[in-house]
C-alpha positions as YAML, in Angstrom:
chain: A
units: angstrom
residues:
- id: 1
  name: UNK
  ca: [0.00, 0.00, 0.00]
- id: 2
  name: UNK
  ca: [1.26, 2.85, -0.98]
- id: 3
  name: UNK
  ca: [0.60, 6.38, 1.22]
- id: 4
  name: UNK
  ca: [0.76, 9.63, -0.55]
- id: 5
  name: UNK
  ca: [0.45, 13.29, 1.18]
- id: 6
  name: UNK
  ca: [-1.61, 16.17, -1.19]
- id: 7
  name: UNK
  ca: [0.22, 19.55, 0.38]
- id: 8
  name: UNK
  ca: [0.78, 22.64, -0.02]
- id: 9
  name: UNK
  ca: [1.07, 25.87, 2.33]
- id: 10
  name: UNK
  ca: [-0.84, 27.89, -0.25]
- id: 11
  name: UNK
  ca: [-4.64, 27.57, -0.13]
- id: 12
  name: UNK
  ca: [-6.54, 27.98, -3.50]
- id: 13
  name: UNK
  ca: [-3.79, 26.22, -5.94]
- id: 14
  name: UNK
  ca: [-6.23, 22.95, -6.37]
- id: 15
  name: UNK
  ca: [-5.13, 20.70, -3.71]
- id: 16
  name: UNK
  ca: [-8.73, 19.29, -3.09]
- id: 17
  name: UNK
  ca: [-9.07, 19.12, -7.05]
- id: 18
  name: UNK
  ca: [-5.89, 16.90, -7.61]
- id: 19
  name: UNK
  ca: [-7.03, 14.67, -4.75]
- id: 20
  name: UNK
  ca: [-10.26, 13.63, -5.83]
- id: 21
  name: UNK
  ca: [-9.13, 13.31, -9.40]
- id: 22
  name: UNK
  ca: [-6.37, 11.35, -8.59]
- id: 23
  name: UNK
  ca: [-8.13, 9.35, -6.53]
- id: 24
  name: UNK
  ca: [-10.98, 9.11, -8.92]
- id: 25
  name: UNK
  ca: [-9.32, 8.20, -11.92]
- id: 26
  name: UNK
  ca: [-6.82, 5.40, -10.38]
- id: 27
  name: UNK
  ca: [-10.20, 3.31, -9.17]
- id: 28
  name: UNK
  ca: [-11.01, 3.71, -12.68]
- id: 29
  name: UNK
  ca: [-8.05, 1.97, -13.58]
- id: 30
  name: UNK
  ca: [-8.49, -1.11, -11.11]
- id: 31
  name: UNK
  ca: [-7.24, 0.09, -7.73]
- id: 32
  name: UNK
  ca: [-8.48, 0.28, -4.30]
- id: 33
  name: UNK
  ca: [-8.13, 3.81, -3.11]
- id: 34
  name: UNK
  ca: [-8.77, 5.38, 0.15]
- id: 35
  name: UNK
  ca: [-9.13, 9.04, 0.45]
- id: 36
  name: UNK
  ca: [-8.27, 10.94, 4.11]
- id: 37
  name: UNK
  ca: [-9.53, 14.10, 4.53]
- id: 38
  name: UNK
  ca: [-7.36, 15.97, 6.76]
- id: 39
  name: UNK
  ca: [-8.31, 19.65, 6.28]
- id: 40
  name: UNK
  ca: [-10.53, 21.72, 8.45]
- id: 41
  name: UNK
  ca: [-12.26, 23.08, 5.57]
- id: 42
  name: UNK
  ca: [-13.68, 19.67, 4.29]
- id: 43
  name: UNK
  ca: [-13.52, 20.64, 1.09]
- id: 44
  name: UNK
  ca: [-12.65, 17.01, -0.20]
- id: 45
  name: UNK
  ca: [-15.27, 15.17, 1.62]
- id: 46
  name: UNK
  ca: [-18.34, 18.11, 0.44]
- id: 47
  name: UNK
  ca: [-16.49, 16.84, -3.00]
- id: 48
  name: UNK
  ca: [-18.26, 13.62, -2.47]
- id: 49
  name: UNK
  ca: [-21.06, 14.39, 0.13]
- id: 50
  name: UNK
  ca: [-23.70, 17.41, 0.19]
- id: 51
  name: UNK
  ca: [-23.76, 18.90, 3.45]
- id: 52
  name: UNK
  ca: [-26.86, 18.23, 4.57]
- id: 53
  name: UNK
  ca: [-25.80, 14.21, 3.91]
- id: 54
  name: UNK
  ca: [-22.61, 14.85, 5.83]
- id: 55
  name: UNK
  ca: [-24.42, 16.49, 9.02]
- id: 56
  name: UNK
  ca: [-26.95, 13.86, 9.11]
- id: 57
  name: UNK
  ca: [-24.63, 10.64, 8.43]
- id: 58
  name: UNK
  ca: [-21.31, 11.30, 8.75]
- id: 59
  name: UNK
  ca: [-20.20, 14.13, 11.56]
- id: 60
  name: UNK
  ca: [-21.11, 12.77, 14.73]
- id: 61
  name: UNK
  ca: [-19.11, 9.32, 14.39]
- id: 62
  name: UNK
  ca: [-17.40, 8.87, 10.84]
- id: 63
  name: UNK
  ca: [-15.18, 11.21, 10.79]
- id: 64
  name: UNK
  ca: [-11.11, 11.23, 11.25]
- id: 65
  name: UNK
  ca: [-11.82, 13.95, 13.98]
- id: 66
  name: UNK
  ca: [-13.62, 11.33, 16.23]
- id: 67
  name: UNK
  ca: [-10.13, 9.09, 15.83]
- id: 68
  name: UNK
  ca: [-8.19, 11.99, 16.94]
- id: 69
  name: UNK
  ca: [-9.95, 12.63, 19.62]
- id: 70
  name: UNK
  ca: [-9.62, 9.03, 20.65]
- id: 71
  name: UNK
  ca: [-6.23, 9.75, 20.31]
- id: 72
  name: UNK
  ca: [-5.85, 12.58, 22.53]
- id: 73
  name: UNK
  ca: [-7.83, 10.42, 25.36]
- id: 74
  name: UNK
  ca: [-10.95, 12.65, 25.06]
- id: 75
  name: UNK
  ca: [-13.44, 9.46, 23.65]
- id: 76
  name: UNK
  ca: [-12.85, 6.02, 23.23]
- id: 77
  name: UNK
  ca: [-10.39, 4.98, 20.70]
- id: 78
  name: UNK
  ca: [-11.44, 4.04, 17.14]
- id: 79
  name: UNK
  ca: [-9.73, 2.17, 14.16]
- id: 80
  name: UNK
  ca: [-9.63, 4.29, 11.14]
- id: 81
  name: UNK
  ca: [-11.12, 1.37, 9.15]
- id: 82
  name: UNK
  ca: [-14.10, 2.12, 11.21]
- id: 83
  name: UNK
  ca: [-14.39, 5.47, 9.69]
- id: 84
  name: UNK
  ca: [-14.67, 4.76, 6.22]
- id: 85
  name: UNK
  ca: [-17.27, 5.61, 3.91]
- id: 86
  name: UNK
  ca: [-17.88, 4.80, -0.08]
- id: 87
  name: UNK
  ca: [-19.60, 7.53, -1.85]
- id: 88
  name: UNK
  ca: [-21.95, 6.37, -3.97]
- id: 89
  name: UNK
  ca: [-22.38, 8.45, -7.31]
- id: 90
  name: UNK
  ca: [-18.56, 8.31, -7.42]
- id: 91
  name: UNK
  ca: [-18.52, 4.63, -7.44]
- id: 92
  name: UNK
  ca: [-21.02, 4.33, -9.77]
- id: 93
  name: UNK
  ca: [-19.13, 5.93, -12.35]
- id: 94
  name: UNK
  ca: [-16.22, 3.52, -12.03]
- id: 95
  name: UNK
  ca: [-15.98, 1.04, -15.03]
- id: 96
  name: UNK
  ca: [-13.59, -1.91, -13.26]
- id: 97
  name: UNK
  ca: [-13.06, -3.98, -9.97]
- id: 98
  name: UNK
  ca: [-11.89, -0.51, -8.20]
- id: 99
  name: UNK
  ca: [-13.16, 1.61, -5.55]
- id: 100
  name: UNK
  ca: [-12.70, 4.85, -4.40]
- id: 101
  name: UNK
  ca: [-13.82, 5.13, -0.69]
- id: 102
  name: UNK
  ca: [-13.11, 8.03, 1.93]
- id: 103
  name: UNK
  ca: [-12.72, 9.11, 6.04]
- id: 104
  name: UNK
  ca: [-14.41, 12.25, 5.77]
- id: 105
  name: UNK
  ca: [-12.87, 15.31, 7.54]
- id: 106
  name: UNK
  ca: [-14.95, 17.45, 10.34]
- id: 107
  name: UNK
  ca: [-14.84, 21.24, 10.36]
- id: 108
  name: UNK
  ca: [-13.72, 21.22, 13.95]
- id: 109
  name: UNK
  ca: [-10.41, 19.19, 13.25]
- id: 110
  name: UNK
  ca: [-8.46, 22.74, 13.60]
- id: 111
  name: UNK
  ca: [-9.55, 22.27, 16.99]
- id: 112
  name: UNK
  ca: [-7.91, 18.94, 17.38]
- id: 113
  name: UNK
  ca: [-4.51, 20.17, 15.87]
- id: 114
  name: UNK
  ca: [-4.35, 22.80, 18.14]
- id: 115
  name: UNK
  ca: [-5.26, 20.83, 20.96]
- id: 116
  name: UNK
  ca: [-2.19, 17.82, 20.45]
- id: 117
  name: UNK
  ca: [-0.60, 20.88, 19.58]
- id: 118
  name: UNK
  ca: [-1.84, 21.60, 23.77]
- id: 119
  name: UNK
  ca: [-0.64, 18.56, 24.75]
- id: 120
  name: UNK
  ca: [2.71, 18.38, 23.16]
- id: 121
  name: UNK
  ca: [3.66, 21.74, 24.57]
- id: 122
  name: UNK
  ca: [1.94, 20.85, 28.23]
- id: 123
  name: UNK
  ca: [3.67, 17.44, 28.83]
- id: 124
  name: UNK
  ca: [6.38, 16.85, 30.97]
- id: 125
  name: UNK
  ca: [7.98, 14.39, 28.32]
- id: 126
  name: UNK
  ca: [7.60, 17.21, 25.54]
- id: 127
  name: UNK
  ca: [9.94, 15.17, 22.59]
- id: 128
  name: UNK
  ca: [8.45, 11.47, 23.31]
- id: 129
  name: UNK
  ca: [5.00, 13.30, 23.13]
- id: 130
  name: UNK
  ca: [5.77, 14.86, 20.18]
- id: 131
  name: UNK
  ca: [7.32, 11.91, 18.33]
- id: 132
  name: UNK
  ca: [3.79, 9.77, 19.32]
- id: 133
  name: UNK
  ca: [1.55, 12.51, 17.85]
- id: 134
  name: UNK
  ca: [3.91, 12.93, 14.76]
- id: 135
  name: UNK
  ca: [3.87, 8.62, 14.16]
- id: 136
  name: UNK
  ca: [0.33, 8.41, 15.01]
- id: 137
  name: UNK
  ca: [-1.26, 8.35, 12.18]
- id: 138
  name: UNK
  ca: [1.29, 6.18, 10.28]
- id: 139
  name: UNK
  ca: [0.91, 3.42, 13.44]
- id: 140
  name: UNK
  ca: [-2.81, 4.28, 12.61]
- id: 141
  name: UNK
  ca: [-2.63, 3.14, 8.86]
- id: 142
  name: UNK
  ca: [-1.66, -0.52, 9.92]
- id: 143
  name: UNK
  ca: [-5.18, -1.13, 10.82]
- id: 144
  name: UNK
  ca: [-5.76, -4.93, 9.01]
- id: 145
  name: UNK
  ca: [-9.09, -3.26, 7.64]
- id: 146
  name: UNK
  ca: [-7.07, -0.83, 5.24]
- id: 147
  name: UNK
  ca: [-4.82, -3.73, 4.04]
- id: 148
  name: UNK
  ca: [-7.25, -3.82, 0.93]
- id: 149
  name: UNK
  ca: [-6.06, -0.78, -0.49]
- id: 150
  name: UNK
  ca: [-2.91, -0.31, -2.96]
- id: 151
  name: UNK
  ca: [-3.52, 3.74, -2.25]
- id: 152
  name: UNK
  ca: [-4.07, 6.21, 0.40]
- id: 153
  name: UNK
  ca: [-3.81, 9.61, -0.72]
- id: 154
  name: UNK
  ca: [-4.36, 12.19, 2.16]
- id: 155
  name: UNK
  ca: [-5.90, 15.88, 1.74]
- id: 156
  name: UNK
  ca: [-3.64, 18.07, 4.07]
- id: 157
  name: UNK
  ca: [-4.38, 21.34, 5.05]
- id: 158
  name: UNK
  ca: [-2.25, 24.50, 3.95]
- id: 159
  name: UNK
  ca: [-0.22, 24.46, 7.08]
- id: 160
  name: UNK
  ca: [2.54, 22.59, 8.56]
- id: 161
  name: UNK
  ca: [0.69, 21.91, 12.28]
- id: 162
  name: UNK
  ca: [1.12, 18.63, 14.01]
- id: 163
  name: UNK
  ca: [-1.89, 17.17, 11.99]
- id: 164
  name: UNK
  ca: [-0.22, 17.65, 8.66]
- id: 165
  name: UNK
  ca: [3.21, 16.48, 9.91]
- id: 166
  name: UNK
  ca: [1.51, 13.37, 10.99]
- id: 167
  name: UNK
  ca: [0.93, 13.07, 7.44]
- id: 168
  name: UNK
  ca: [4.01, 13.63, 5.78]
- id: 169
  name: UNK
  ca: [5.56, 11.21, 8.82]
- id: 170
  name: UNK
  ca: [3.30, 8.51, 7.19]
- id: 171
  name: UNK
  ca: [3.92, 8.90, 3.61]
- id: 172
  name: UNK
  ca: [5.58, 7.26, 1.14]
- id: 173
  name: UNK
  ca: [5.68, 10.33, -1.19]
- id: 174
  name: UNK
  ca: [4.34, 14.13, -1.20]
- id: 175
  name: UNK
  ca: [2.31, 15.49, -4.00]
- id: 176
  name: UNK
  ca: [2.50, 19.10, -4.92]
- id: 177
  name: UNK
  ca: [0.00, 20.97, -6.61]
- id: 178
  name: UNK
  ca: [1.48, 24.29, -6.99]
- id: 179
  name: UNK
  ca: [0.34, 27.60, -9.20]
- id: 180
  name: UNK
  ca: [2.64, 29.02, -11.41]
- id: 181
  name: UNK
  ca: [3.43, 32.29, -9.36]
- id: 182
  name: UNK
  ca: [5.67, 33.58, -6.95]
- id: 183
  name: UNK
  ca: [4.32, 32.49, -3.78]
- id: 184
  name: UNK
  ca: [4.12, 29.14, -4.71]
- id: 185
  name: UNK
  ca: [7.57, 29.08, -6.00]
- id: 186
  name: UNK
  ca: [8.75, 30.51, -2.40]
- id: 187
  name: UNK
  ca: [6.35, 27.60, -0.83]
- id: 188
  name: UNK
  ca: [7.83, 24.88, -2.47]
- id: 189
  name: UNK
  ca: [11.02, 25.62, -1.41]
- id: 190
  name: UNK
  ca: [10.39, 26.96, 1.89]
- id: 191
  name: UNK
  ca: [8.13, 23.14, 1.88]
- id: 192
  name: UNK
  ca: [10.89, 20.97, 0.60]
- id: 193
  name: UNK
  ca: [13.24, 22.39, 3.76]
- id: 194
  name: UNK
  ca: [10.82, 21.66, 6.37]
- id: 195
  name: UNK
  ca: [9.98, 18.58, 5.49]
- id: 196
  name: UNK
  ca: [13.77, 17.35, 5.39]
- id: 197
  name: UNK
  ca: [14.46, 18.86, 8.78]
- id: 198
  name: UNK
  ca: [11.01, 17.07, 10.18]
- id: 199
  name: UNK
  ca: [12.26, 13.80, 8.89]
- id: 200
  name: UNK
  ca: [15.42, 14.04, 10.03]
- id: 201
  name: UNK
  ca: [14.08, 15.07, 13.31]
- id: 202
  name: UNK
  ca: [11.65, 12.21, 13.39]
- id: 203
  name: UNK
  ca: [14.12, 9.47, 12.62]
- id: 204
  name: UNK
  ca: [16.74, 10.80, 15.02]
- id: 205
  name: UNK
  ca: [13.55, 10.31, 17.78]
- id: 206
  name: UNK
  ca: [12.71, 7.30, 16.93]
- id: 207
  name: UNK
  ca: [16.33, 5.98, 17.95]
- id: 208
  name: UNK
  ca: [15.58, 7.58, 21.25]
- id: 209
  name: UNK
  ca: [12.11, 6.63, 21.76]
- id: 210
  name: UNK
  ca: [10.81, 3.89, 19.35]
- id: 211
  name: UNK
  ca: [9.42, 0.78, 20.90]
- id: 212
  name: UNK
  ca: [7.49, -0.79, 18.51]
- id: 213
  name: UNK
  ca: [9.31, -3.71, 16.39]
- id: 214
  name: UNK
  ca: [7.66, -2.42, 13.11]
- id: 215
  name: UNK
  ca: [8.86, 0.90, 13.30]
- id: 216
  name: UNK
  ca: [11.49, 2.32, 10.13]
- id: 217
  name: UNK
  ca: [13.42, 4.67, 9.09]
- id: 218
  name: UNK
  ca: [10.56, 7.16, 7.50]
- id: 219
  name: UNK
  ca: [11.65, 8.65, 3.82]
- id: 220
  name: UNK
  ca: [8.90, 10.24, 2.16]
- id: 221
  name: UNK
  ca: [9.98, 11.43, -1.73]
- id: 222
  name: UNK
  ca: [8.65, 14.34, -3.31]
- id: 223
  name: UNK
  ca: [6.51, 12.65, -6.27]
- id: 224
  name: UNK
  ca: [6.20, 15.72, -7.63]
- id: 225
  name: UNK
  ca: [5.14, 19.40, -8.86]
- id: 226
  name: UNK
  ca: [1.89, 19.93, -10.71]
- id: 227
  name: UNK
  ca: [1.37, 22.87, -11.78]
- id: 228
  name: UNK
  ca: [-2.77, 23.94, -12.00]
- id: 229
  name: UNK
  ca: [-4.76, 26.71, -13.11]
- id: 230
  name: UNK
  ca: [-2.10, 27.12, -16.19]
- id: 231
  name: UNK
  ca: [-2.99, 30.18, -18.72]
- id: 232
  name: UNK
  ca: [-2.69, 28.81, -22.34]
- id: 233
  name: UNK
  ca: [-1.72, 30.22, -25.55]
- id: 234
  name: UNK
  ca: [-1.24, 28.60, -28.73]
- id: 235
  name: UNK
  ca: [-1.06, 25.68, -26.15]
- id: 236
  name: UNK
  ca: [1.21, 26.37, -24.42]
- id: 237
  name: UNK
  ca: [2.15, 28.46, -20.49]
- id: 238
  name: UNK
  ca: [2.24, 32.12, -21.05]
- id: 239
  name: UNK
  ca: [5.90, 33.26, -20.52]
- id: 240
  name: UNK
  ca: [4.70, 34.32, -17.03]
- id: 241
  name: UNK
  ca: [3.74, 30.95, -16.04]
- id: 242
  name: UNK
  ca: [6.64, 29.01, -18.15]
- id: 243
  name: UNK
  ca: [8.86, 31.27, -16.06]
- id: 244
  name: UNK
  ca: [7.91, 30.59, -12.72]
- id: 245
  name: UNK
  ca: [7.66, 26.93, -13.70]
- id: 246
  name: UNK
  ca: [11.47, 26.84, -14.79]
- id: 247
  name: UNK
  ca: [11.99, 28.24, -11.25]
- id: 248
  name: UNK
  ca: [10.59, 25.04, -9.83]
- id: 249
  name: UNK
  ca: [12.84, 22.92, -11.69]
- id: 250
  name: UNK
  ca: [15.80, 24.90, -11.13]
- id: 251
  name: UNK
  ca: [15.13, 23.85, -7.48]
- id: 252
  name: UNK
  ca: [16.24, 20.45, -8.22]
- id: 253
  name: UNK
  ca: [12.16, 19.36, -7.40]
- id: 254
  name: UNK
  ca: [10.54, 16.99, -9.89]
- id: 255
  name: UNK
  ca: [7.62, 18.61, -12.29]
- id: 256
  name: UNK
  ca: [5.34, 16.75, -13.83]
- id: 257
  name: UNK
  ca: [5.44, 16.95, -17.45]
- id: 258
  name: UNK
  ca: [1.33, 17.25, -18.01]
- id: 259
  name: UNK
  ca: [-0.04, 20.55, -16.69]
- id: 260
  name: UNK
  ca: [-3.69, 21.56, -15.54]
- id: 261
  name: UNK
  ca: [-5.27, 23.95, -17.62]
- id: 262
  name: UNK
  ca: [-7.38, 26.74, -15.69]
- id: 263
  name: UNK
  ca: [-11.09, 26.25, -15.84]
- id: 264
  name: UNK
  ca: [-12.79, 28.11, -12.58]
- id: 265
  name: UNK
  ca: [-16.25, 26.87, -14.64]
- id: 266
  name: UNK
  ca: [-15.85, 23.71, -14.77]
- id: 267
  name: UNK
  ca: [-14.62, 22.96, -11.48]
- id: 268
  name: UNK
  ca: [-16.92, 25.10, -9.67]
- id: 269
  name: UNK
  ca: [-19.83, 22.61, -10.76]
- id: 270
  name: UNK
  ca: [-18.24, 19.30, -9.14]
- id: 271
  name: UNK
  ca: [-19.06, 19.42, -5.50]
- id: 272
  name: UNK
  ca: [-23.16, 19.21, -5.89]
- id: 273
  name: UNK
  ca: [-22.60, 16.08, -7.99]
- id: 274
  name: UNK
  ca: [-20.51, 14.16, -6.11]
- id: 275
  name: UNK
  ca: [-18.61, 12.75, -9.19]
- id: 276
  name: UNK
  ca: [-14.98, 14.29, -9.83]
- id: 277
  name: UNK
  ca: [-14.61, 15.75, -12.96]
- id: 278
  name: UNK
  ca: [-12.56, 12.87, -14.58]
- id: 279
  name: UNK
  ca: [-15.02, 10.35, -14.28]
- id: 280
  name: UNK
  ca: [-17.96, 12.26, -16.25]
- id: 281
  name: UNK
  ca: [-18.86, 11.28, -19.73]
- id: 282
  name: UNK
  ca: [-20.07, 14.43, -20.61]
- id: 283
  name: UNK
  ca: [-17.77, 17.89, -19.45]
- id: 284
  name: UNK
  ca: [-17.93, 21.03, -21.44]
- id: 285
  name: UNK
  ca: [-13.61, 21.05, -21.27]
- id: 286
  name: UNK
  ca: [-12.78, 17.62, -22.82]
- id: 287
  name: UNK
  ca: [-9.14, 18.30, -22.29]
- id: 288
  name: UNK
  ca: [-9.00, 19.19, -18.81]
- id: 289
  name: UNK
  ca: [-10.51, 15.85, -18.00]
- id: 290
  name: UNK
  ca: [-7.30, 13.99, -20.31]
- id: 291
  name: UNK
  ca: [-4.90, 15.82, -18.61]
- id: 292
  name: UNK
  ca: [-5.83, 14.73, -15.27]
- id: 293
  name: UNK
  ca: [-5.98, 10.97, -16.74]
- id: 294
  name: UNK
  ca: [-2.26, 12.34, -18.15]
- id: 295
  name: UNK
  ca: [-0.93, 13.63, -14.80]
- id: 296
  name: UNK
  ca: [-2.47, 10.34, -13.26]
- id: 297
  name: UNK
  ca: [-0.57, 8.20, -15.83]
- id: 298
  name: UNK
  ca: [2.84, 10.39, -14.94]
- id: 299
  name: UNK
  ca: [2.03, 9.83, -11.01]
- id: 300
  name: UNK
  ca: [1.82, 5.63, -11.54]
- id: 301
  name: UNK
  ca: [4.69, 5.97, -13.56]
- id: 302
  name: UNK
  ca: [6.65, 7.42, -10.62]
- id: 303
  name: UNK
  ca: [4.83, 5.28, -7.87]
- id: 304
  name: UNK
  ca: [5.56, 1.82, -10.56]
- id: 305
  name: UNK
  ca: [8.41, 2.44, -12.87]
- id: 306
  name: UNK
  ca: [8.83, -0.75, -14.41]
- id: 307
  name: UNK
  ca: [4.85, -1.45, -14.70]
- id: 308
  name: UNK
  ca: [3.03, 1.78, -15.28]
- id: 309
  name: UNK
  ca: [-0.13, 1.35, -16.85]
- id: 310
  name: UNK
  ca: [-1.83, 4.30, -19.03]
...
């Protein structure tokens, strides 16, 4: 199973977009994928579920905030397999033996992160503490119910708090989706150095505090760059987008090759349906639908090498 992070410090750059599309479209081609909502905002999970449906079935108990909190002591614990849900309209769309199922997020999870956050800071052990919350969630992701799944892709939230560093700590590989401008340039490095000095951090702890036989040396990869909401002409980046784009690679950071076109239309109309934009038959932008099916191609070929499939 592999366990990718969707981050970015920069809100607004099509995090939540990528996710669900990426998600979508590889239990299209045949795999088992498991979304995690990590963000306060939700906006993954109101991808898949209207609001109303998510109040009435999902917030009290299936939600990753109700593991957290079983985390922190404040309720019992819970398994995440006991959190997940399928989304139905979404699954209906897929044409093979794949699934796309998710562990919804909860608006007041930016009150959990700021509460281990609490907790860290109060406890008289403060770098065992602190090395628990940051491993949680990958000793979390060895529940036998998840084995099923080749994929986990989490949704983190623009910030680098000790929810989102759980995250990273329990990846296999980060995902970028980045804009072409300045402060996403800036991000992406500013990113690419925390998350080597949390590592590092992380693995020199675990030396000191590790008890579990499982336990390894965590190395999460950078998968990638995409780039989203791209201006075109004659098919190709302005020369203000190209620009900040060569930036990127001149950080040494892998880019995808493929691109995502800018289309505020288009994906303004996916959360009422409940069906990512890559599964629908009928879209009014035919190509921004192949180029996430392109980008998802470019992300198995880094995940599987020697066996990408198209």
């Amino acid at each position: 199973m592999y366990v990718v992070s969707v981050i970015n410090y920069k809100g607004g750059v099509g995090k939540t977009t990528m996710t669900a599309n990426l998600g979508a479209e590889l239990a299209n081609r045949g795999m088992k994928v498991l979304l995690i909502d990590l963000d306060p905002q939700a906006s993954l999970t109101f991808s898949f579920y209207e609001p109303d449906d998510w109040r009435d079935r999902l917030r009290d108990e299936r939600t990753v905030k109700r593991w957290y909190d079983g985390l922190r002591g404040d309720t019992p614990k819970v398994t995440l397999g006991e959190l997940v849900v399928s989304p139905g309209p979404a699954n209906a769309h897929l044409k093979g033996a794949g699934r796309l199922d998710l562990i919804a997020s909860h608006l007041q999870l930016v009150d959990i992160d700021l509460a281990l956050a609490r907790g860290v800071a109060d406890g008289d052990e403060y770098d065992a503490e602190l090395f628990r919350v940051r491993g949680s969630l990958a000793e979390g992701l060895h529940d036998e119910a998840l084995d099923p799944y080749d994929l986990v892709l989490i949704d983190c939230p623009p910030n680098f708090n000790v929810v989102t560093q759980s995250a990273i700590i329990a990846s296999d590989h980060l995902l970028i989706p980045a804009k072409a401008d300045y402060l996403s340039t800036l991000g992406i490095d500013y990113l690419h150095g925390n998350v080597r000095e949390l590592v590092d951090r992380y693995n020199a702890d675990s030396r000191r505090f590790a008890t579990i036989r499982r336990h390894h040396k965590v190395a999460p990869g950078i998968a990638g760059v995409v780039f989203t909401m791209i201006q075109l002409m004659a098919q190709r980046p302005v020369a203000a987008h190209q620009g900040y784009m060569d930036q990127v690679r001149a950080l040494g950071v892998p880019v995808f090759p493929t691109a995502l076109r800018e289309n505020v239309t288009l994906f303004a109309t996916n959360t009422p349906r409940g069906v990512p934009v890559v599964l629908r038959d009928r879209v009014t932008a035919p190509p921004v639908r192949e180029e996430l099916r392109q980008i998802t191609t470019e992300f198995l070929a880094h995940l599987q090498p020697s066996g990408a499939t198209a």
